[in-house]
Amino acid sequence: MTDAAQGPAVAKPRAGFSSRARSPWWVVVAAVLGTLVGNGPLLQFSFSVFVKPLAEAFATDRATISSAILVGFVVTSLSTPFAGRLVDRYGVRAVVLPGIVLFALSIAALGVVPQTPLQFILMYGVAGVFAAAQSPLPYAKAVTGAFERHRGLALGLSMAGVGLGAALLPHLAQALIAAHGWRTAFVGLGATVLLVAFPPACLLLREPVPAASLARQAAPGLSAREAFRTKQFWCLALVFFAVVMACGGTIAHITAILTDRGVSAQLATTAISAAGIALTIGRLLAGFLLDRIFGPYVALIFILMPLIGIVLLHAPAHPAIYLIATVCIGLGLGAEVDLIAFFISRYLGMRAFGEIYGYLFAIFMFGSGLGPFLMGLSYSRLGSYGPTLAGLAIGLVVASVAVMLLGPYRYALGRQEEKHP
């Protein structure tokens, strides 16, 4: 079997596409650049360097500022199932191209419109709506539909863009804040989204499946309603909710955590970049391993890493220990998006991939917003992040049990069933 998926699940390249786009690996290139400036790097990783400047500018506390990311991610979580249905019905490009433009404009508007904390929170919610189209969802469907035998590696490579964005964009935001203030920083980030993501999406991204409903019905797999009745769907929901709440909540406040302990702002930002690099490595490593090792075993590794990181944050103060802890958390955050896509394709199939991904990503996004909010609330009410960190660690222990309950694959390499290893 070739790398590109065979049968009715593959559409012919559209007229006007570059001949290079005929290779499925060029879809991966488009996905890397798209996810580099997607919702995660923009709304989550970069948010950390805005926490203190925003709290000072609006004369409010960190819990109030952190509620913006909760609102934004809850709105994204509500929007992603709708985006998934649109992708399944109309195709990837029809959702991604306008989504990039609208997401870029909404990020830039964060630096122009808000004059009060409430306005900023509401604008973050608006950005969350358009973030659904500039999330990994459409890119994951394009890549998953283009690959079969090397699906894990292709997903790992394509979602590495999130890690690259997490490593680069906080530094860009920090530099813009230092030179021109937080408002100009948001405008600059919006322009970056448009310049980096839109051209490759136009030239390289192609449809993984025909838009016709007949082709979707012919694809192997479950409908969204059928998926809701499976143990695997709810185990996956629990796993990704717990992991992203722990990793996302900690990363969103890691700059504040470290600077509160006497670490310089520059070193704290370096720690975020290290987490972004670790995220990239995690995606590549997860993709490589998924093609060779039973998926739940791979997922278990990336659940235990952030657990180790949270434990290390309670170790005696030392910059090296904090750096290692941040890297461990970044490794955990580095595998979940491509794991969602991979596990859907293997346990629930490709028939309603976009919609099912949308629901799981909605749960994922809710956890992404709830984690930072709980961390901010813990600090504002208790003066410490410790109690929430302990709760997040317990959640990771529960997730490690849930992932081992998934059982054998149902859809693997063109076969309807695959025996448990």
CSV table of N, CA, C and O in Angstrom, one decimal, residues 106-212:
chain,number,residue,atom,x,y,z
A,106,SER,N,-9.4,38.6,14.1
A,106,SER,CA,-9.9,38.6,15.5
A,106,SER,C,-8.7,38.7,16.4
A,106,SER,O,-8.9,39.4,17.5
A,107,ILE,N,-7.6,38.1,16.1
A,107,ILE,CA,-6.4,38.3,17.0
A,107,ILE,C,-5.9,39.8,16.9
A,107,ILE,O,-5.6,40.3,18.0
A,108,ALA,N,-5.9,40.4,15.8
A,108,ALA,CA,-5.5,41.8,15.7
A,108,ALA,C,-6.4,42.7,16.4
A,108,ALA,O,-6.0,43.6,17.1
A,109,ALA,N,-7.7,42.3,16.4
A,109,ALA,CA,-8.7,43.2,17.1
A,109,ALA,C,-8.5,43.2,18.6
A,109,ALA,O,-8.9,44.1,19.3
A,110,LEU,N,-7.9,42.1,19.1
A,110,LEU,CA,-7.6,42.1,20.6
A,110,LEU,C,-6.7,43.3,21.0
A,110,LEU,O,-6.8,43.7,22.2
A,111,GLY,N,-5.9,43.8,20.1
A,111,GLY,CA,-5.1,44.9,20.4
A,111,GLY,C,-5.7,46.2,20.1
A,111,GLY,O,-5.1,47.3,20.5
A,112,VAL,N,-6.9,46.2,19.5
A,112,VAL,CA,-7.5,47.5,19.1
A,112,VAL,C,-8.8,47.8,19.9
A,112,VAL,O,-9.0,48.9,20.3
A,113,VAL,N,-9.6,46.8,20.1
A,113,VAL,CA,-10.9,47.1,20.6
A,113,VAL,C,-11.0,47.2,22.1
A,113,VAL,O,-11.6,48.2,22.6
A,114,PRO,N,-10.5,46.3,22.9
A,114,PRO,CA,-10.8,46.3,24.3
A,114,PRO,C,-10.3,47.5,25.1
A,114,PRO,O,-9.1,47.9,24.9
A,115,GLN,N,-11.1,48.1,25.9
A,115,GLN,CA,-10.8,49.1,26.8
A,115,GLN,C,-11.0,48.8,28.3
A,115,GLN,O,-10.6,49.5,29.2
A,116,THR,N,-11.7,47.6,28.5
A,116,THR,CA,-11.9,47.1,29.8
A,116,THR,C,-11.7,45.6,29.9
A,116,THR,O,-11.6,45.0,28.8
A,117,PRO,N,-11.5,45.0,31.0
A,117,PRO,CA,-11.3,43.6,31.1
A,117,PRO,C,-12.5,42.8,30.5
A,117,PRO,O,-12.2,41.8,29.8
A,118,LEU,N,-13.7,43.3,30.7
A,118,LEU,CA,-14.9,42.6,30.1
A,118,LEU,C,-14.8,42.6,28.6
A,118,LEU,O,-15.1,41.6,27.9
A,119,GLN,N,-14.5,43.7,28.0
A,119,GLN,CA,-14.3,43.8,26.5
A,119,GLN,C,-13.3,42.9,26.0
A,119,GLN,O,-13.4,42.2,25.0
A,120,PHE,N,-12.1,42.8,26.7
A,120,PHE,CA,-11.1,41.9,26.3
A,120,PHE,C,-11.5,40.4,26.4
A,120,PHE,O,-11.3,39.7,25.4
A,121,ILE,N,-12.2,40.1,27.4
A,121,ILE,CA,-12.7,38.7,27.6
A,121,ILE,C,-13.7,38.4,26.5
A,121,ILE,O,-13.6,37.3,25.9
A,122,LEU,N,-14.6,39.3,26.1
A,122,LEU,CA,-15.6,39.1,25.1
A,122,LEU,C,-14.9,38.9,23.7
A,122,LEU,O,-15.2,38.1,22.9
A,123,MET,N,-13.9,39.8,23.5
A,123,MET,CA,-13.1,39.7,22.2
A,123,MET,C,-12.3,38.4,22.1
A,123,MET,O,-12.2,37.8,21.0
A,124,TYR,N,-11.9,37.9,23.3
A,124,TYR,CA,-11.2,36.6,23.3
A,124,TYR,C,-12.2,35.5,22.9
A,124,TYR,O,-11.8,34.5,22.2
A,125,GLY,N,-13.4,35.7,23.3
A,125,GLY,CA,-14.5,34.7,22.9
A,125,GLY,C,-14.7,34.8,21.4
A,125,GLY,O,-14.9,33.7,20.7
A,126,VAL,N,-14.7,36.0,20.8
A,126,VAL,CA,-14.9,36.1,19.3
A,126,VAL,C,-13.7,35.4,18.6
A,126,VAL,O,-14.0,34.7,17.6
A,127,ALA,N,-12.5,35.6,19.1
A,127,ALA,CA,-11.4,34.9,18.5
A,127,ALA,C,-11.5,33.4,18.6
A,127,ALA,O,-11.1,32.6,17.7
A,128,GLY,N,-12.2,32.9,19.7
A,128,GLY,CA,-12.4,31.5,19.9
A,128,GLY,C,-13.3,30.9,18.9
A,128,GLY,O,-13.2,29.7,18.5
A,129,VAL,N,-14.3,31.7,18.4
A,129,VAL,CA,-15.2,31.2,17.4
A,129,VAL,C,-14.4,30.9,16.1
A,129,VAL,O,-14.5,29.8,15.6
A,130,PHE,N,-13.6,31.8,15.7
A,130,PHE,CA,-12.9,31.6,14.4
A,130,PHE,C,-11.7,30.6,14.6
A,130,PHE,O,-11.2,30.1,13.6
A,131,ALA,N,-11.2,30.5,15.9
A,131,ALA,CA,-10.2,29.5,16.1
A,131,ALA,C,-10.5,28.1,15.8
A,131,ALA,O,-9.7,27.3,15.5
A,132,ALA,N,-11.8,27.8,15.8
A,132,ALA,CA,-12.3,26.4,15.4
A,132,ALA,C,-11.9,26.0,14.0
A,132,ALA,O,-11.5,24.9,13.7
A,133,ALA,N,-11.9,27.0,13.1
A,133,ALA,CA,-11.5,26.7,11.7
A,133,ALA,C,-10.0,26.8,11.6
A,133,ALA,O,-9.4,26.2,10.6
A,134,GLN,N,-9.2,27.4,12.5
A,134,GLN,CA,-7.8,27.4,12.4
A,134,GLN,C,-7.2,26.6,13.6
A,134,GLN,O,-6.2,26.9,14.2
A,135,SER,N,-7.9,25.5,13.9
A,135,SER,CA,-7.4,24.5,14.8
A,135,SER,C,-6.8,23.3,14.1
A,135,SER,O,-6.9,23.3,12.8
A,136,PRO,N,-6.3,22.4,14.8
A,136,PRO,CA,-5.7,21.2,14.1
A,136,PRO,C,-6.8,20.3,13.3
A,136,PRO,O,-6.4,19.5,12.5
A,137,LEU,N,-8.1,20.5,13.6
A,137,LEU,CA,-9.1,19.7,13.1
A,137,LEU,C,-9.1,19.5,11.6
A,137,LEU,O,-8.9,18.4,11.1
A,138,PRO,N,-9.2,20.6,10.8
A,138,PRO,CA,-9.2,20.4,9.3
A,138,PRO,C,-7.9,19.9,8.8
A,138,PRO,O,-7.9,19.1,7.8
A,139,TYR,N,-6.8,20.3,9.4
A,139,TYR,CA,-5.4,19.9,8.9
A,139,TYR,C,-5.3,18.4,9.2
A,139,TYR,O,-4.8,17.6,8.4
A,140,ALA,N,-5.8,17.9,10.4
A,140,ALA,CA,-5.7,16.5,10.8
A,140,ALA,C,-6.5,15.7,9.8
A,140,ALA,O,-6.1,14.6,9.4
A,141,LYS,N,-7.7,16.2,9.4
A,141,LYS,CA,-8.5,15.4,8.5
A,141,LYS,C,-7.8,15.3,7.1
A,141,LYS,O,-7.8,14.2,6.5
A,142,ALA,N,-7.2,16.4,6.6
A,142,ALA,CA,-6.5,16.4,5.3
A,142,ALA,C,-5.4,15.4,5.4
A,142,ALA,O,-5.2,14.6,4.4
A,143,VAL,N,-4.6,15.4,6.5
A,143,VAL,CA,-3.4,14.5,6.5
A,143,VAL,C,-3.9,13.0,6.8
A,143,VAL,O,-3.3,12.1,6.1
A,144,THR,N,-4.8,12.8,7.6
A,144,THR,CA,-5.3,11.4,7.9
A,144,THR,C,-5.9,10.8,6.7
A,144,THR,O,-5.7,9.6,6.4
A,145,GLY,N,-6.6,11.6,5.8
A,145,GLY,CA,-7.2,11.1,4.6
A,145,GLY,C,-6.1,10.8,3.5
A,145,GLY,O,-6.4,10.0,2.6
A,146,ALA,N,-5.0,11.5,3.6
A,146,ALA,CA,-3.9,11.3,2.6
A,146,ALA,C,-3.0,10.2,2.9
A,146,ALA,O,-2.2,9.8,2.0
A,147,PHE,N,-3.0,9.7,4.1
A,147,PHE,CA,-2.0,8.6,4.5
A,147,PHE,C,-2.7,7.5,5.2
A,147,PHE,O,-3.7,7.6,5.8
A,148,GLU,N,-2.1,6.3,5.0
A,148,GLU,CA,-2.6,5.1,5.7
A,148,GLU,C,-1.4,4.4,6.5
A,148,GLU,O,-1.3,4.4,7.7
A,149,ARG,N,-0.4,3.9,5.7
A,149,ARG,CA,0.6,3.1,6.3
A,149,ARG,C,1.5,4.0,7.2
A,149,ARG,O,2.0,3.5,8.2
A,150,HIS,N,1.8,5.2,6.8
A,150,HIS,CA,2.6,6.1,7.6
A,150,HIS,C,1.8,7.3,8.2
A,150,HIS,O,2.2,8.4,8.4
A,151,ARG,N,0.5,6.9,8.6
A,151,ARG,CA,-0.4,7.9,9.2
A,151,ARG,C,0.2,8.5,10.4
A,151,ARG,O,0.1,9.7,10.7
A,152,GLY,N,0.7,7.7,11.3
A,152,GLY,CA,1.2,8.3,12.6
A,152,GLY,C,2.3,9.3,12.4
A,152,GLY,O,2.3,10.3,13.0
A,153,LEU,N,3.3,8.9,11.5
A,153,LEU,CA,4.4,9.8,11.3
A,153,LEU,C,3.9,11.1,10.6
A,153,LEU,O,4.4,12.2,10.9
A,154,ALA,N,3.0,11.0,9.6
A,154,ALA,CA,2.5,12.1,8.9
A,154,ALA,C,1.8,13.1,9.9
A,154,ALA,O,1.9,14.3,9.8
A,155,LEU,N,1.0,12.5,10.8
A,155,LEU,CA,0.3,13.3,11.8
A,155,LEU,C,1.3,14.0,12.7
A,155,LEU,O,1.1,15.2,13.1
A,156,GLY,N,2.3,13.2,13.1
A,156,GLY,CA,3.3,13.8,14.0
A,156,GLY,C,4.0,14.9,13.4
A,156,GLY,O,4.2,16.0,14.0
A,157,LEU,N,4.4,14.8,12.1
A,157,LEU,CA,5.1,15.9,11.4
A,157,LEU,C,4.2,17.1,11.3
A,157,LEU,O,4.6,18.2,11.5
A,158,SER,N,2.9,16.9,10.8
A,158,SER,CA,2.0,18.0,10.6
A,158,SER,C,1.7,18.7,11.8
A,158,SER,O,1.7,20.0,11.8
A,159,MET,N,1.5,18.0,12.9
A,159,MET,CA,1.1,18.7,14.2
A,159,MET,C,2.3,19.3,14.9
A,159,MET,O,2.2,20.0,15.9
A,160,ALA,N,3.5,19.0,14.4
A,160,ALA,CA,4.7,19.6,14.9
A,160,ALA,C,4.7,21.1,14.8
A,160,ALA,O,5.4,21.9,15.5
A,161,GLY,N,3.9,21.6,13.8
A,161,GLY,CA,3.7,23.0,13.7
A,161,GLY,C,3.2,23.7,15.0
A,161,GLY,O,3.6,24.9,15.2
A,162,VAL,N,2.4,23.0,15.7
A,162,VAL,CA,2.0,23.6,17.0
A,162,VAL,C,3.1,23.8,17.9
A,162,VAL,O,3.2,24.9,18.6
A,163,GLY,N,4.0,22.9,18.0
A,163,GLY,CA,5.2,23.0,18.8
A,163,GLY,C,6.1,24.1,18.3
A,163,GLY,O,6.7,24.9,19.1
A,164,LEU,N,6.3,24.2,17.0
A,164,LEU,CA,7.1,25.3,16.5
A,164,LEU,C,6.5,26.7,16.8
A,164,LEU,O,7.2,27.6,17.2
A,165,GLY,N,5.2,26.8,16.7
A,165,GLY,CA,4.5,28.0,17.1
A,165,GLY,C,4.6,28.3,18.5
A,165,GLY,O,4.8,29.5,18.9
A,166,ALA,N,4.5,27.3,19.4
A,166,ALA,CA,4.6,27.5,20.8
A,166,ALA,C,6.0,27.9,21.2
A,166,ALA,O,6.2,28.6,22.2
A,167,ALA,N,7.0,27.5,20.4
A,167,ALA,CA,8.4,27.9,20.7
A,167,ALA,C,8.7,29.3,20.2
A,167,ALA,O,9.5,30.1,20.8
A,168,LEU,N,8.1,29.7,19.1
A,168,LEU,CA,8.5,31.0,18.4
A,168,LEU,C,7.6,32.1,18.8
A,168,LEU,O,8.1,33.2,19.0
A,169,LEU,N,6.3,31.9,18.8
A,169,LEU,CA,5.4,33.0,19.0
A,169,LEU,C,5.4,33.7,20.4
A,169,LEU,O,5.3,34.9,20.4
A,170,PRO,N,5.7,33.0,21.5
A,170,PRO,CA,5.8,33.7,22.7
A,170,PRO,C,7.0,34.7,22.7
A,170,PRO,O,6.9,35.8,23.2
A,171,HIS,N,8.1,34.3,22.0
A,171,HIS,CA,9.3,35.2,21.9
A,171,HIS,C,8.9,36.4,21.0
A,171,HIS,O,9.3,37.6,21.3
A,172,LEU,N,8.2,36.2,19.9
A,172,LEU,CA,7.7,37.3,19.1
A,172,LEU,C,6.8,38.2,19.9
A,172,LEU,O,6.9,39.4,19.9
A,173,ALA,N,5.9,37.6,20.6
A,173,ALA,CA,4.9,38.4,21.4
A,173,ALA,C,5.7,39.2,22.5
A,173,ALA,O,5.4,40.4,22.7
A,174,GLN,N,6.6,38.6,23.2
A,174,GLN,CA,7.4,39.2,24.2
A,174,GLN,C,8.2,40.4,23.6
A,174,GLN,O,8.3,41.5,24.2
A,175,ALA,N,8.8,40.2,22.5
A,175,ALA,CA,9.6,41.3,21.8
A,175,ALA,C,8.7,42.4,21.4
A,175,ALA,O,9.1,43.6,21.6
A,176,LEU,N,7.5,42.1,20.9
A,176,LEU,CA,6.6,43.2,20.5
A,176,LEU,C,6.1,44.0,21.8
A,176,LEU,O,5.9,45.2,21.7
A,177,ILE,N,5.8,43.2,22.8
A,177,ILE,CA,5.3,43.9,24.1
A,177,ILE,C,6.4,44.8,24.6
A,177,ILE,O,6.1,46.0,25.0
A,178,ALA,N,7.6,44.3,24.6
A,178,ALA,CA,8.7,45.1,25.2
A,178,ALA,C,9.0,46.4,24.3
A,178,ALA,O,9.3,47.5,24.8
A,179,ALA,N,8.8,46.3,23.0
A,179,ALA,CA,9.1,47.4,22.1
A,179,ALA,C,8.0,48.3,21.9
A,179,ALA,O,8.1,49.5,21.8
A,180,HIS,N,6.7,47.8,21.8
A,180,HIS,CA,5.6,48.6,21.4
A,180,HIS,C,4.4,48.5,22.3
A,180,HIS,O,3.4,49.2,22.1
A,181,GLY,N,4.4,47.5,23.3
A,181,GLY,CA,3.2,47.3,24.1
A,181,GLY,C,2.4,46.2,23.7
A,181,GLY,O,2.5,45.7,22.6
A,182,TRP,N,1.4,45.8,24.6
A,182,TRP,CA,0.7,44.6,24.3
A,182,TRP,C,-0.3,44.8,23.2
A,182,TRP,O,-0.7,43.8,22.5
A,183,ARG,N,-0.8,46.0,23.0
A,183,ARG,CA,-1.8,46.2,21.9
A,183,ARG,C,-1.2,45.9,20.5
A,183,ARG,O,-1.7,45.2,19.7
A,184,THR,N,0.0,46.5,20.3
A,184,THR,CA,0.7,46.3,19.0
A,184,THR,C,1.1,44.8,18.9
A,184,THR,O,1.1,44.3,17.8
A,185,ALA,N,1.4,44.2,20.0
A,185,ALA,CA,1.8,42.7,20.0
A,185,ALA,C,0.6,41.9,19.4
A,185,ALA,O,0.9,41.0,18.5
A,186,PHE,N,-0.6,42.2,19.8
A,186,PHE,CA,-1.7,41.4,19.2
A,186,PHE,C,-1.9,41.7,17.7
A,186,PHE,O,-2.2,40.8,17.0
A,187,VAL,N,-1.8,42.9,17.3
A,187,VAL,CA,-1.9,43.3,15.9
A,187,VAL,C,-0.8,42.5,15.1
A,187,VAL,O,-1.1,42.0,14.0
A,188,GLY,N,0.4,42.5,15.6
A,188,GLY,CA,1.5,41.8,15.0
A,188,GLY,C,1.3,40.3,14.9
A,188,GLY,O,1.6,39.7,13.8
A,189,LEU,N,0.7,39.8,15.9
A,189,LEU,CA,0.4,38.3,15.9
A,189,LEU,C,-0.7,38.0,14.8
A,189,LEU,O,-0.6,37.0,14.1
A,190,GLY,N,-1.7,38.9,14.7
A,190,GLY,CA,-2.7,38.7,13.7
A,190,GLY,C,-2.2,38.7,12.3
A,190,GLY,O,-2.5,37.9,11.5
A,191,ALA,N,-1.3,39.7,12.0
A,191,ALA,CA,-0.6,39.8,10.7
A,191,ALA,C,0.2,38.5,10.5
A,191,ALA,O,0.3,38.0,9.3
A,192,THR,N,0.9,38.0,11.5
A,192,THR,CA,1.7,36.8,11.3
A,192,THR,C,0.8,35.6,10.9
A,192,THR,O,1.2,34.8,10.1
A,193,VAL,N,-0.4,35.5,11.5
A,193,VAL,CA,-1.3,34.4,11.1
A,193,VAL,C,-1.6,34.4,9.6
A,193,VAL,O,-1.4,33.4,8.9
A,194,LEU,N,-1.9,35.6,9.1
A,194,LEU,CA,-2.3,35.7,7.7
A,194,LEU,C,-1.1,35.4,6.8
A,194,LEU,O,-1.3,34.7,5.8
A,195,LEU,N,0.1,35.9,7.1
A,195,LEU,CA,1.2,35.8,6.3
A,195,LEU,C,1.7,34.3,6.2
A,195,LEU,O,2.2,33.9,5.2
A,196,VAL,N,1.7,33.7,7.4
A,196,VAL,CA,2.3,32.3,7.5
A,196,VAL,C,1.3,31.2,7.0
A,196,VAL,O,1.8,30.3,6.3
A,197,ALA,N,0.1,31.3,7.3
A,197,ALA,CA,-0.9,30.2,7.0
A,197,ALA,C,-1.6,30.3,5.7
A,197,ALA,O,-1.9,29.3,5.1
A,198,PHE,N,-1.9,31.5,5.2
A,198,PHE,CA,-2.8,31.6,4.1
A,198,PHE,C,-2.2,31.1,2.8
A,198,PHE,O,-2.8,30.3,2.0
A,199,PRO,N,-1.0,31.6,2.4
A,199,PRO,CA,-0.4,31.1,1.1
A,199,PRO,C,-0.3,29.6,1.0
A,199,PRO,O,-0.7,29.1,0.0
A,200,PRO,N,0.3,28.9,2.0
A,200,PRO,CA,0.4,27.5,1.8
A,200,PRO,C,-0.9,26.8,1.8
A,200,PRO,O,-1.1,25.7,1.1
A,201,ALA,N,-1.9,27.3,2.5
A,201,ALA,CA,-3.2,26.7,2.5
A,201,ALA,C,-3.8,26.8,1.0
A,201,ALA,O,-4.5,25.9,0.6
A,202,CYS,N,-3.6,27.9,0.4
A,202,CYS,CA,-4.1,28.1,-1.0
A,202,CYS,C,-3.4,27.2,-2.0
A,202,CYS,O,-4.0,26.6,-2.9
A,203,LEU,N,-2.1,27.0,-1.8
A,203,LEU,CA,-1.3,26.3,-2.8
A,203,LEU,C,-1.1,24.8,-2.6
A,203,LEU,O,-1.0,24.1,-3.6
A,204,LEU,N,-1.1,24.4,-1.4
A,204,LEU,CA,-0.7,23.0,-1.1
A,204,LEU,C,-1.8,22.1,-0.5
A,204,LEU,O,-1.7,20.9,-0.6
A,205,LEU,N,-2.7,22.8,0.2
A,205,LEU,CA,-3.7,21.9,0.9
A,205,LEU,C,-4.7,21.4,-0.1
A,205,LEU,O,-5.2,22.1,-1.0
A,206,ARG,N,-5.1,20.1,0.0
A,206,ARG,CA,-6.0,19.5,-0.9
A,206,ARG,C,-7.0,18.7,-0.1
A,206,ARG,O,-6.8,18.3,1.1
A,207,GLU,N,-8.1,18.3,-0.7
A,207,GLU,CA,-9.1,17.5,-0.1
A,207,GLU,C,-8.8,16.1,0.1
A,207,GLU,O,-8.3,15.4,-0.8
A,208,PRO,N,-9.0,15.5,1.3
A,208,PRO,CA,-8.7,14.1,1.5
A,208,PRO,C,-9.8,13.2,1.0
A,208,PRO,O,-9.6,12.0,0.7
A,209,VAL,N,-11.0,13.7,0.9
A,209,VAL,CA,-12.2,12.9,0.5
A,209,VAL,C,-13.1,13.7,-0.4
A,209,VAL,O,-13.1,15.0,-0.2
A,210,PRO,N,-13.9,13.1,-1.3
A,210,PRO,CA,-14.9,13.9,-2.0
A,210,PRO,C,-15.9,14.4,-1.0
A,210,PRO,O,-16.2,13.9,0.0
A,211,ALA,N,-16.5,15.5,-1.4
A,211,ALA,CA,-17.5,16.1,-0.5
A,211,ALA,C,-18.9,15.4,-0.6
A,211,ALA,O,-19.7,15.6,0.2
A,212,ALA,N,-19.1,14.6,-1.6
A,212,ALA,CA,-20.4,13.9,-1.8
A,212,ALA,C,-20.7,13.0,-0.6
A,212,ALA,O,-19.8,12.3,-0.1
